[in-house]
Amino acid sequence: MLLQLLKQILPSAALAAAVAATLTFIFARWWRKASDCAAAIAIGGGYIAGHVLTAGWSPLPPRTATHWLFWFAVIGSIVATANAFIRPRATVRVIGWTIVCAIACRLILQPKFSYDWRWAEGWVRVIAITLGIVLLTWCLEIVDRGPFGRSSIFSIMTIVCAGTAISLMLAGSLLLGQLACVLSAILMVLFLAELAFPALFACGVEAIPLSLLCSGLWLSGHFYAELPIVSALLFALAPAVALFAPVRENGSQWRALAYRIALATASVIVAVAIAFHSSPPLDY
Amino acid sequence: MKPFAIVFAILSAFVLSANAADTFKVDPVHTFVLFSVQHLGIANTYGRFNDISGTVVFDKDNPSKSSVELSVPVESLDTHNSIRERSLKSPDFFDAKQFPTMIFKSTKIEGSSDTLKVSGDLTIRGVTKPLTVDFKKGGEGKGVFGEMRGGGETRFTIKRSDFGMNFELGEVGDEVTIILSVEGVKK
């Protein structure tokens, strides 16, 4: 069964990783001007390739939340690239990103507005979730600026996305799980690229597409599959939890990275355990 | 007296023709929506929807004046395995939380009073496709509370990919056979 699952997951994950690696080298090595947004473009481009192989092209306008994830990758990459090239003031950047997140959140939750929530109740939730996504972006940017910043963000989010993939499969959606695997594979490649070629990426904006895509997966998993809310929250909090790792001024950077990964992994393990506990027994 | 008799006759004809069309409310207890789909090309997997609602207007004398409207909540899906049901209700297949109901609305009904060709629009997962089925009319009779009942059955095949359900097309068959056995209570 596990082998069958791997056979199904591997092609899209491998394609996404290959596309991400290619885009990384095109933008970071050969077109240095764009190296600020190389990782963001690699995440967006890799995800789009993996999504198309897993779920097909997404129509415009999208009809389902899964279709929206494809467009989130496009929007995230465009916003990140714009940020890297224009470099707006911090206030403009935060306000602009909050608006983008609110619109994205409202669009992916449209069915809940149609069938479940009242207008006011829905908007309260959208505002709360939007603030959560903005905080997640901020946390990822802090991780990015810390010791072994790029390696930290890629390694932590590889683990978070892998945990998300397992939990989404346990929540009943193999499709969403596969899409999380795609994201995990991309981040793994970026992590390895960063290890192999230190300082490959300049100061990045990858937190933008990453937070939007991950939030889209958690929202879809919770509202349209059976991902427990606590699991979704623990995944979202994992980068913030990683920030509690002790970092000494003159200490080993490797140790700091290990602490961060360990803390994030602990949060992910608890999240997966909760998803496992709430899934029905496998009667095979 | 003669004009009055003619008017009376015309009015009577109208009343009689109005009565000829009977309206039946679908009885969810005695109505069944069963489906089967191939699994790994090995054997068929069967399932059912435990809930259905709707109205059937049936005109014995002029079936073209009949109409059908049925609604099936996807949450009522039952395949005798909770893991499979989770998967089928998830965004992978029916996407039950985004598209909670499947709807059929007839657009044209023709044929004899025993077998009817029912054409209409079937909406699954937010995608509407035309569908024509042969509906074999069953009997009519009184229920235990003296209520008038009528019904019938149809069997037809649809392609799930037509409704945007494209996930795992190799493992789970594209063609889905549906058996709909309806019993309605006359209003």
Short mmCIF file of C-alpha atoms in Angstrom, two decimals:
data_model
loop_
_atom_site.label_atom_id
_atom_site.label_comp_id
_atom_site.label_asym_id
_atom_site.label_seq_id
_atom_site.Cartn_x
_atom_site.Cartn_y
_atom_site.Cartn_z
CA MET A 1 0.00 0.00 0.00
CA LEU A 2 2.85 2.34 0.96
CA LEU A 3 4.64 1.48 -2.28
CA GLN A 4 1.49 2.22 -4.29
CA LEU A 5 1.19 5.57 -2.51
CA LEU A 6 4.82 6.44 -3.28
CA LYS A 7 4.31 5.50 -6.94
CA GLN A 8 1.44 7.95 -7.07
CA ILE A 9 3.23 10.78 -5.25
CA LEU A 10 6.73 10.54 -6.73
CA PRO A 11 6.16 11.72 -10.34
CA SER A 12 4.60 15.06 -9.39
CA ALA A 13 7.06 15.64 -6.51
CA ALA A 14 10.02 14.80 -8.77
CA LEU A 15 8.78 17.08 -11.55
CA ALA A 16 8.19 19.94 -9.11
CA ALA A 17 11.67 19.49 -7.61
CA ALA A 18 13.28 19.41 -11.07
CA VAL A 19 11.46 22.56 -12.20
CA ALA A 20 12.35 24.33 -8.91
CA ALA A 21 16.03 23.36 -9.28
CA THR A 22 16.11 24.59 -12.88
CA LEU A 23 14.45 27.90 -12.02
CA THR A 24 16.78 28.34 -9.03
CA PHE A 25 19.88 28.03 -11.19
CA ILE A 26 18.46 30.20 -13.97
CA PHE A 27 17.57 33.02 -11.62
CA ALA A 28 20.18 32.72 -8.85
CA ARG A 29 23.27 31.74 -10.85
CA TRP A 30 22.80 33.18 -14.29
CA TRP A 31 20.61 36.20 -13.71
CA ARG A 32 21.98 37.71 -10.52
CA LYS A 33 19.64 40.68 -10.69
CA ALA A 34 16.73 38.37 -10.02
CA SER A 35 18.45 36.36 -7.28
CA ASP A 36 16.38 38.13 -4.61
CA CYS A 37 13.26 36.42 -5.90
CA ALA A 38 14.90 33.23 -7.23
CA ALA A 39 13.60 31.03 -4.41
CA ALA A 40 10.10 32.56 -4.64
CA ILE A 41 9.97 31.93 -8.39
CA ALA A 42 11.32 28.40 -7.87
CA ILE A 43 8.60 27.70 -5.28
CA GLY A 44 5.85 29.14 -7.50
CA GLY A 45 7.08 27.53 -10.72
CA GLY A 46 7.81 24.17 -9.13
CA TYR A 47 4.43 24.11 -7.43
CA ILE A 48 2.60 24.96 -10.65
CA ALA A 49 4.35 22.08 -12.46
CA GLY A 50 3.56 19.64 -9.63
CA HIS A 51 -0.04 20.84 -9.39
CA VAL A 52 -0.64 20.43 -13.12
CA LEU A 53 0.69 16.85 -13.06
CA THR A 54 -1.37 15.99 -9.97
CA ALA A 55 -4.66 17.78 -10.55
CA GLY A 56 -4.49 19.20 -14.08
CA TRP A 57 -4.69 22.82 -15.20
CA SER A 58 -6.84 25.12 -13.11
CA PRO A 59 -9.51 27.09 -14.92
CA LEU A 60 -9.89 30.83 -14.57
CA PRO A 61 -12.05 31.68 -12.70
CA PRO A 62 -11.32 28.70 -10.45
CA ARG A 63 -14.29 26.53 -9.45
CA THR A 64 -12.86 24.81 -6.39
CA ALA A 65 -10.47 25.54 -3.52
CA THR A 66 -7.95 23.16 -5.09
CA HIS A 67 -8.02 25.26 -8.27
CA TRP A 68 -7.29 28.33 -6.14
CA LEU A 69 -4.07 26.75 -4.82
CA PHE A 70 -2.69 26.84 -8.37
CA TRP A 71 -3.50 30.55 -8.64
CA PHE A 72 -2.09 31.19 -5.15
CA ALA A 73 1.28 29.98 -6.48
CA VAL A 74 0.99 32.40 -9.41
CA ILE A 75 -0.13 35.32 -7.22
CA GLY A 76 2.50 34.59 -4.53
CA SER A 77 5.32 34.52 -7.07
CA ILE A 78 4.15 37.74 -8.74
CA VAL A 79 3.83 39.60 -5.41
CA ALA A 80 7.24 38.30 -4.27
CA THR A 81 8.90 39.33 -7.55
CA ALA A 82 7.29 42.76 -7.37
CA ASN A 83 8.55 43.13 -3.78
CA ALA A 84 12.08 42.14 -4.78
CA PHE A 85 12.28 44.56 -7.69
CA ILE A 86 10.26 47.54 -6.41
CA ARG A 87 11.32 47.26 -2.73
CA PRO A 88 8.38 49.22 -1.31
CA ARG A 89 8.43 50.80 2.14
CA ALA A 90 7.65 48.40 5.03
CA THR A 91 4.22 49.95 5.71
CA VAL A 92 3.15 49.76 2.06
CA ARG A 93 4.45 46.20 1.89
CA VAL A 94 2.53 45.04 4.97
CA ILE A 95 -0.72 46.77 3.96
CA GLY A 96 -0.47 45.47 0.39
CA TRP A 97 0.24 41.91 1.54
CA THR A 98 -2.63 42.03 4.07
CA ILE A 99 -5.04 43.05 1.30
CA VAL A 100 -3.78 40.26 -0.99
CA CYS A 101 -4.13 37.70 1.83
CA ALA A 102 -7.65 38.90 2.71
CA ILE A 103 -8.79 38.60 -0.92
CA ALA A 104 -7.16 35.17 -1.29
CA CYS A 105 -8.71 34.00 1.96
CA ARG A 106 -12.18 35.28 0.99
CA LEU A 107 -11.96 33.57 -2.41
CA ILE A 108 -10.84 30.16 -1.15
CA LEU A 109 -13.55 30.22 1.53
CA GLN A 110 -16.35 31.22 -0.87
CA PRO A 111 -18.23 27.87 -0.46
CA LYS A 112 -18.38 28.42 3.32
CA PHE A 113 -19.98 31.82 2.69
CA SER A 114 -22.47 30.16 0.31
CA TYR A 115 -23.52 27.23 2.49
CA ASP A 116 -22.34 27.66 6.05
CA TRP A 117 -21.48 31.09 7.40
CA ARG A 118 -23.41 34.28 7.73
CA TRP A 119 -21.84 37.35 6.14
CA ALA A 120 -20.53 38.88 9.40
CA GLU A 121 -19.39 35.55 10.85
CA GLY A 122 -17.55 34.76 7.63
CA TRP A 123 -15.76 38.11 7.50
CA VAL A 124 -14.67 37.85 11.15
CA ARG A 125 -13.10 34.50 10.29
CA VAL A 126 -11.53 35.88 7.10
CA ILE A 127 -9.97 38.79 9.02
CA ALA A 128 -8.62 36.45 11.73
CA ILE A 129 -7.17 34.04 9.16
CA THR A 130 -5.71 36.93 7.15
CA LEU A 131 -3.90 38.21 10.25
CA GLY A 132 -2.66 34.67 10.86
CA ILE A 133 -1.22 34.45 7.32
CA VAL A 134 0.46 37.86 7.67
CA LEU A 135 1.96 36.77 11.04
CA LEU A 136 3.17 33.54 9.45
CA THR A 137 4.87 35.53 6.67
CA TRP A 138 6.49 37.74 9.30
CA CYS A 139 7.70 34.71 11.31
CA LEU A 140 9.18 33.14 8.17
CA GLU A 141 10.97 36.39 7.38
CA ILE A 142 12.45 36.48 10.90
CA VAL A 143 13.64 32.87 10.48
CA ASP A 144 15.05 33.90 7.09
CA ARG A 145 17.08 36.70 8.63
CA GLY A 146 18.44 34.57 11.51
CA PRO A 147 21.50 32.27 11.62
CA PHE A 148 21.60 29.95 8.63
CA GLY A 149 18.49 31.86 7.60
CA ARG A 150 17.84 30.38 4.19
CA SER A 151 18.72 26.85 5.34
CA SER A 152 16.48 27.30 8.40
CA ILE A 153 13.42 28.39 6.44
CA PHE A 154 13.79 25.67 3.81
CA SER A 155 14.48 22.86 6.28
CA ILE A 156 11.73 23.86 8.72
CA MET A 157 9.16 24.27 5.96
CA THR A 158 10.20 20.97 4.32
CA ILE A 159 9.30 19.24 7.57
CA VAL A 160 6.10 21.28 8.03
CA CYS A 161 4.96 20.46 4.48
CA ALA A 162 5.83 16.77 4.86
CA GLY A 163 3.80 16.67 8.08
CA THR A 164 0.99 18.52 6.34
CA ALA A 165 1.04 15.95 3.53
CA ILE A 166 0.70 13.01 5.96
CA SER A 167 -2.06 14.77 7.91
CA LEU A 168 -4.01 15.71 4.78
CA MET A 169 -3.90 12.10 3.60
CA LEU A 170 -5.14 11.01 7.02
CA ALA A 171 -7.84 13.69 6.72
CA GLY A 172 -9.20 11.92 3.65
CA SER A 173 -7.66 13.92 0.82
CA LEU A 174 -4.90 12.16 -1.05
CA LEU A 175 -5.01 14.97 -3.61
CA LEU A 176 -4.27 17.73 -1.09
CA GLY A 177 -1.66 15.46 0.53
CA GLN A 178 0.07 15.05 -2.82
CA LEU A 179 0.09 18.82 -3.32
CA ALA A 180 1.73 19.26 0.10
CA CYS A 181 4.30 16.62 -0.94
CA VAL A 182 5.02 18.68 -4.06
CA LEU A 183 5.75 21.70 -1.88
CA SER A 184 7.88 19.64 0.50
CA ALA A 185 9.96 18.27 -2.40
CA ILE A 186 10.57 21.79 -3.74
CA LEU A 187 11.71 23.05 -0.34
CA MET A 188 13.98 20.04 0.11
CA VAL A 189 15.67 20.85 -3.22
CA LEU A 190 16.09 24.49 -2.22
CA PHE A 191 17.57 23.40 1.12
CA LEU A 192 20.07 21.10 -0.62
CA ALA A 193 20.91 23.83 -3.15
CA GLU A 194 21.58 26.27 -0.31
CA LEU A 195 23.82 23.72 1.44
CA ALA A 196 25.71 22.89 -1.73
CA PHE A 197 26.10 26.50 -2.89
CA PRO A 198 26.11 28.75 0.19
CA ALA A 199 24.83 32.28 -0.44
CA LEU A 200 23.18 31.07 -3.65
CA PHE A 201 20.14 33.16 -2.86
CA ALA A 202 20.34 36.83 -2.00
CA CYS A 203 18.04 38.25 0.70
CA GLY A 204 14.84 36.52 -0.32
CA VAL A 205 11.11 37.06 -0.47
CA GLU A 206 10.18 33.37 -0.50
CA ALA A 207 8.11 33.76 2.67
CA ILE A 208 5.38 35.34 0.51
CA PRO A 209 4.44 32.42 -1.81
CA LEU A 210 5.31 29.92 0.91
CA SER A 211 2.93 31.36 3.50
CA LEU A 212 0.13 31.77 0.94
CA LEU A 213 0.44 28.23 -0.43
CA CYS A 214 0.78 26.57 2.98
CA SER A 215 -2.19 28.53 4.33
CA GLY A 216 -4.22 27.53 1.27
CA LEU A 217 -3.43 23.87 1.94
CA TRP A 218 -4.31 24.10 5.65
CA LEU A 219 -7.53 26.00 4.93
CA SER A 220 -8.58 23.50 2.26
CA GLY A 221 -7.63 20.62 4.53
CA HIS A 222 -9.59 21.94 7.49
CA PHE A 223 -12.67 23.38 5.77
CA TYR A 224 -13.07 20.96 2.84
CA ALA A 225 -11.46 17.75 4.15
CA GLU A 226 -11.20 16.58 7.77
CA LEU A 227 -7.91 18.12 8.93
CA PRO A 228 -8.34 18.88 12.67
CA ILE A 229 -8.11 22.58 13.52
CA VAL A 230 -5.44 21.89 16.17
CA SER A 231 -3.22 20.16 13.60
CA ALA A 232 -3.64 23.04 11.16
CA LEU A 233 -2.75 25.55 13.89
CA LEU A 234 0.31 23.56 15.01
CA PHE A 235 1.62 23.47 11.44
CA ALA A 236 1.10 27.23 11.13
CA LEU A 237 2.80 27.81 14.49
CA ALA A 238 5.82 25.57 13.78
CA PRO A 239 7.99 28.40 12.31
CA ALA A 240 7.13 30.60 15.32
CA VAL A 241 7.94 27.74 17.71
CA ALA A 242 11.31 27.34 15.95
CA LEU A 243 12.13 30.93 16.88
CA PHE A 244 12.23 29.93 20.56
CA ALA A 245 15.41 27.95 19.93
CA PRO A 246 18.34 29.34 21.95
CA VAL A 247 20.77 31.23 19.72
CA ARG A 248 24.14 32.31 21.20
CA GLU A 249 26.03 35.18 19.66
CA ASN A 250 29.28 33.21 19.42
CA GLY A 251 27.73 29.74 19.40
CA SER A 252 27.75 27.22 16.60
CA GLN A 253 25.36 28.14 13.80
CA TRP A 254 24.83 24.47 13.05
CA ARG A 255 23.66 23.93 16.62
CA ALA A 256 21.24 26.86 16.30
CA LEU A 257 19.87 25.35 13.08
CA ALA A 258 19.52 21.94 14.76
CA TYR A 259 17.60 23.47 17.68
CA ARG A 260 15.23 25.27 15.33
CA ILE A 261 14.60 22.14 13.27
CA ALA A 262 14.06 20.09 16.44
CA LEU A 263 11.49 22.54 17.85
CA ALA A 264 9.59 22.80 14.55
CA THR A 265 9.68 18.99 14.18
CA ALA A 266 8.22 18.56 17.67
CA SER A 267 5.29 20.80 16.73
CA VAL A 268 4.80 18.89 13.45
CA ILE A 269 4.91 15.49 15.20
CA VAL A 270 2.18 16.55 17.63
CA ALA A 271 0.09 17.88 14.70
CA VAL A 272 0.43 14.60 12.77
CA ALA A 273 -0.36 12.57 15.90
CA ILE A 274 -3.58 14.56 16.39
CA ALA A 275 -4.56 14.05 12.73
CA PHE A 276 -3.81 10.33 13.09
CA HIS A 277 -5.87 10.10 16.27
CA SER A 278 -8.90 11.73 14.63
CA SER A 279 -8.78 9.61 11.47
CA PRO A 280 -10.94 6.48 11.22
CA PRO A 281 -9.24 3.09 11.70
CA LEU A 282 -7.75 1.50 8.60
CA ASP A 283 -9.92 -1.60 8.26
CA TYR A 284 -7.74 -3.57 5.87
CA MET B 1 -79.26 27.01 -21.29
CA LYS B 2 -77.15 25.86 -24.19
CA PRO B 3 -74.28 28.44 -23.85
CA PHE B 4 -74.13 27.72 -20.12
CA ALA B 5 -73.77 23.99 -20.84
CA ILE B 6 -70.89 24.65 -23.27
CA VAL B 7 -69.06 26.83 -20.72
CA PHE B 8 -69.63 24.19 -18.05
CA ALA B 9 -68.25 21.49 -20.35
CA ILE B 10 -65.11 23.53 -21.14
CA LEU B 11 -64.50 24.30 -17.46
CA SER B 12 -64.97 20.64 -16.56
CA ALA B 13 -62.45 19.63 -19.21
CA PHE B 14 -59.93 22.10 -17.70
CA VAL B 15 -60.51 20.79 -14.19
CA LEU B 16 -60.19 17.19 -15.36
CA SER B 17 -56.97 17.90 -17.28
CA ALA B 18 -55.54 19.67 -14.22
CA ASN B 19 -56.31 16.64 -12.13
CA ALA B 20 -54.67 14.34 -14.65
CA ALA B 21 -51.21 15.50 -13.51
CA ASP B 22 -50.42 14.03 -10.12
CA THR B 23 -47.74 15.45 -7.87
CA PHE B 24 -45.66 13.00 -5.88
CA LYS B 25 -43.27 13.89 -3.09
CA VAL B 26 -40.23 11.62 -3.09
CA ASP B 27 -40.27 9.24 -0.11
CA PRO B 28 -36.63 9.03 1.09
CA VAL B 29 -37.34 5.84 3.05
CA HIS B 30 -38.36 3.91 -0.07
CA THR B 31 -36.15 5.66 -2.61
CA PHE B 32 -32.68 4.36 -3.38
CA VAL B 33 -29.70 5.88 -5.17
CA LEU B 34 -27.13 3.15 -5.68
CA PHE B 35 -23.90 3.41 -7.62
CA SER B 36 -21.09 1.15 -8.73
CA VAL B 37 -17.63 1.95 -10.06
CA GLN B 38 -14.67 -0.21 -11.03
CA HIS B 39 -11.79 -0.42 -8.55
CA LEU B 40 -8.30 -1.06 -10.02
CA GLY B 41 -10.02 -2.72 -12.99
CA ILE B 42 -10.61 -5.73 -10.74
CA ALA B 43 -14.15 -5.56 -9.45
CA ASN B 44 -16.96 -3.12 -8.80
CA THR B 45 -17.26 -1.14 -5.60
CA TYR B 46 -20.81 -0.28 -4.59
CA GLY B 47 -22.22 2.59 -2.62
CA ARG B 48 -25.42 4.48 -1.97
CA PHE B 49 -26.77 7.85 -0.98
CA ASN B 50 -29.03 7.49 2.04
CA ASP B 51 -30.94 10.71 1.56
CA ILE B 52 -32.90 12.12 -1.37
CA SER B 53 -35.66 14.67 -1.75
CA GLY B 54 -37.68 16.01 -4.62
CA THR B 55 -40.94 16.15 -6.49
CA VAL B 56 -42.31 14.23 -9.46
CA VAL B 57 -45.24 15.65 -11.39
CA PHE B 58 -46.70 12.90 -13.55
CA ASP B 59 -49.38 13.38 -16.16
CA LYS B 60 -50.71 9.98 -17.20
CA ASP B 61 -52.54 11.24 -20.27
CA ASN B 62 -49.85 13.58 -21.48
CA PRO B 63 -46.41 12.52 -20.15
CA SER B 64 -44.76 15.50 -21.87
CA LYS B 65 -46.39 17.67 -19.20
CA SER B 66 -44.63 15.70 -16.45
CA SER B 67 -41.56 16.93 -14.62
CA VAL B 68 -38.96 15.65 -12.15
CA GLU B 69 -36.79 17.50 -9.66
CA LEU B 70 -34.47 15.55 -7.39
CA SER B 71 -31.83 16.61 -4.89
CA VAL B 72 -29.30 14.32 -3.20
CA PRO B 73 -27.07 15.54 -0.31
CA VAL B 74 -23.52 14.27 -0.89
CA GLU B 75 -23.00 13.96 2.89
CA SER B 76 -25.43 11.02 2.88
CA LEU B 77 -22.93 8.92 0.90
CA ASP B 78 -22.48 5.44 2.36
CA THR B 79 -19.99 2.81 1.13
CA HIS B 80 -19.72 0.68 4.27
CA ASN B 81 -16.20 2.01 4.98
CA SER B 82 -15.55 5.29 6.77
CA ILE B 83 -12.08 5.83 5.23
CA ARG B 84 -13.46 5.44 1.71
CA GLU B 85 -16.35 7.76 2.54
CA ARG B 86 -13.92 10.42 3.85
CA SER B 87 -11.98 10.17 0.64
CA LEU B 88 -15.07 10.28 -1.59
CA LYS B 89 -16.46 13.33 0.23
CA SER B 90 -13.09 15.13 0.15
CA PRO B 91 -11.90 17.51 -2.61
CA ASP B 92 -10.46 14.42 -4.37
CA PHE B 93 -13.93 13.32 -5.54
CA PHE B 94 -17.34 14.79 -4.63
CA ASP B 95 -15.95 17.76 -2.67
CA ALA B 96 -19.01 17.56 -0.41
CA LYS B 97 -18.33 20.72 1.59
CA GLN B 98 -17.94 22.88 -1.49
CA PHE B 99 -20.72 21.20 -3.48
CA PRO B 100 -23.13 19.78 -0.90
CA THR B 101 -25.91 18.63 -3.26
CA MET B 102 -26.36 16.80 -6.54
CA ILE B 103 -29.40 17.98 -8.48
CA PHE B 104 -31.41 16.62 -11.39
CA LYS B 105 -34.03 18.77 -13.13
CA SER B 106 -35.99 17.41 -16.06
CA THR B 107 -36.33 19.48 -19.22
CA LYS B 108 -38.29 17.07 -21.41
CA ILE B 109 -40.25 13.89 -20.78
CA GLU B 110 -41.68 11.74 -23.56
CA GLY B 111 -42.87 8.20 -24.16
CA SER B 112 -45.68 5.93 -23.13
CA SER B 113 -47.07 5.75 -19.64
CA ASP B 114 -44.99 2.60 -18.89
CA THR B 115 -41.54 3.67 -20.11
CA LEU B 116 -40.56 7.29 -20.20
CA LYS B 117 -37.57 8.95 -21.76
CA VAL B 118 -36.59 11.58 -19.22
CA SER B 119 -34.15 14.27 -20.33
CA GLY B 120 -32.78 16.85 -17.98
CA ASP B 121 -29.79 18.55 -16.42
CA LEU B 122 -27.68 16.72 -13.87
CA THR B 123 -25.50 18.87 -11.62
CA ILE B 124 -22.63 17.23 -9.72
CA ARG B 125 -19.70 19.15 -8.21
CA GLY B 126 -21.06 22.39 -9.64
CA VAL B 127 -20.91 21.07 -13.22
CA THR B 128 -24.20 20.72 -15.11
CA LYS B 129 -24.48 18.22 -17.96
CA PRO B 130 -27.49 17.07 -19.99
CA LEU B 131 -28.66 13.54 -19.26
CA THR B 132 -31.34 11.30 -20.79
CA VAL B 133 -32.51 8.17 -19.02
CA ASP B 134 -35.14 5.50 -19.66
CA PHE B 135 -37.44 5.46 -16.66
CA LYS B 136 -39.51 2.32 -16.21
CA LYS B 137 -42.69 3.17 -14.41
CA GLY B 138 -43.64 0.85 -11.56
CA GLY B 139 -47.03 0.33 -10.03
CA GLU B 140 -49.36 2.51 -8.02
CA GLY B 141 -51.05 1.64 -4.80
CA LYS B 142 -52.05 2.63 -1.31
CA GLY B 143 -49.62 2.76 1.60
CA VAL B 144 -50.32 1.69 5.18
CA PHE B 145 -51.81 5.07 6.05
CA GLY B 146 -54.04 5.06 2.99
CA GLU B 147 -51.80 7.45 1.07
CA MET B 148 -51.49 7.01 -2.68
CA ARG B 149 -48.02 5.93 -3.85
CA GLY B 150 -46.33 5.59 -7.22
CA GLY B 151 -42.81 5.00 -8.47
CA GLY B 152 -40.38 3.40 -10.87
CA GLU B 153 -36.75 2.74 -11.62
CA THR B 154 -33.95 3.73 -13.95
CA ARG B 155 -30.40 2.55 -14.51
CA PHE B 156 -27.88 4.71 -16.36
CA THR B 157 -24.15 5.38 -16.69
CA ILE B 158 -22.27 8.67 -16.40
CA LYS B 159 -18.60 9.58 -16.70
CA ARG B 160 -17.29 11.15 -13.49
CA SER B 161 -14.62 13.03 -15.46
CA ASP B 162 -17.45 14.95 -17.21
CA PHE B 163 -18.18 16.51 -13.82
CA GLY B 164 -14.59 17.49 -13.03
CA MET B 165 -13.94 14.39 -10.92
CA ASN B 166 -10.59 13.51 -12.49
CA PHE B 167 -8.56 12.26 -9.54
CA GLU B 168 -7.21 8.68 -9.63
CA LEU B 169 -8.80 7.91 -12.99
CA GLY B 170 -6.55 4.87 -13.38
CA GLU B 171 -7.34 3.34 -10.02
CA VAL B 172 -11.02 4.22 -9.83
CA GLY B 173 -13.06 3.78 -13.02
CA ASP B 174 -14.38 6.73 -14.99
CA GLU B 175 -17.78 5.21 -15.73
CA VAL B 176 -20.22 5.14 -12.84
CA THR B 177 -23.41 3.09 -13.08
CA ILE B 178 -26.29 4.52 -11.14
CA ILE B 179 -29.53 2.81 -10.16
CA LEU B 180 -32.31 5.12 -9.05
CA SER B 181 -35.43 3.54 -7.64
CA VAL B 182 -38.00 6.16 -6.69
CA GLU B 183 -41.16 5.90 -4.67
CA GLY B 184 -43.29 8.98 -4.17
CA VAL B 185 -46.31 9.85 -2.05
CA LYS B 186 -49.12 11.62 -3.86
CA LYS B 187 -49.74 15.07 -2.48
#
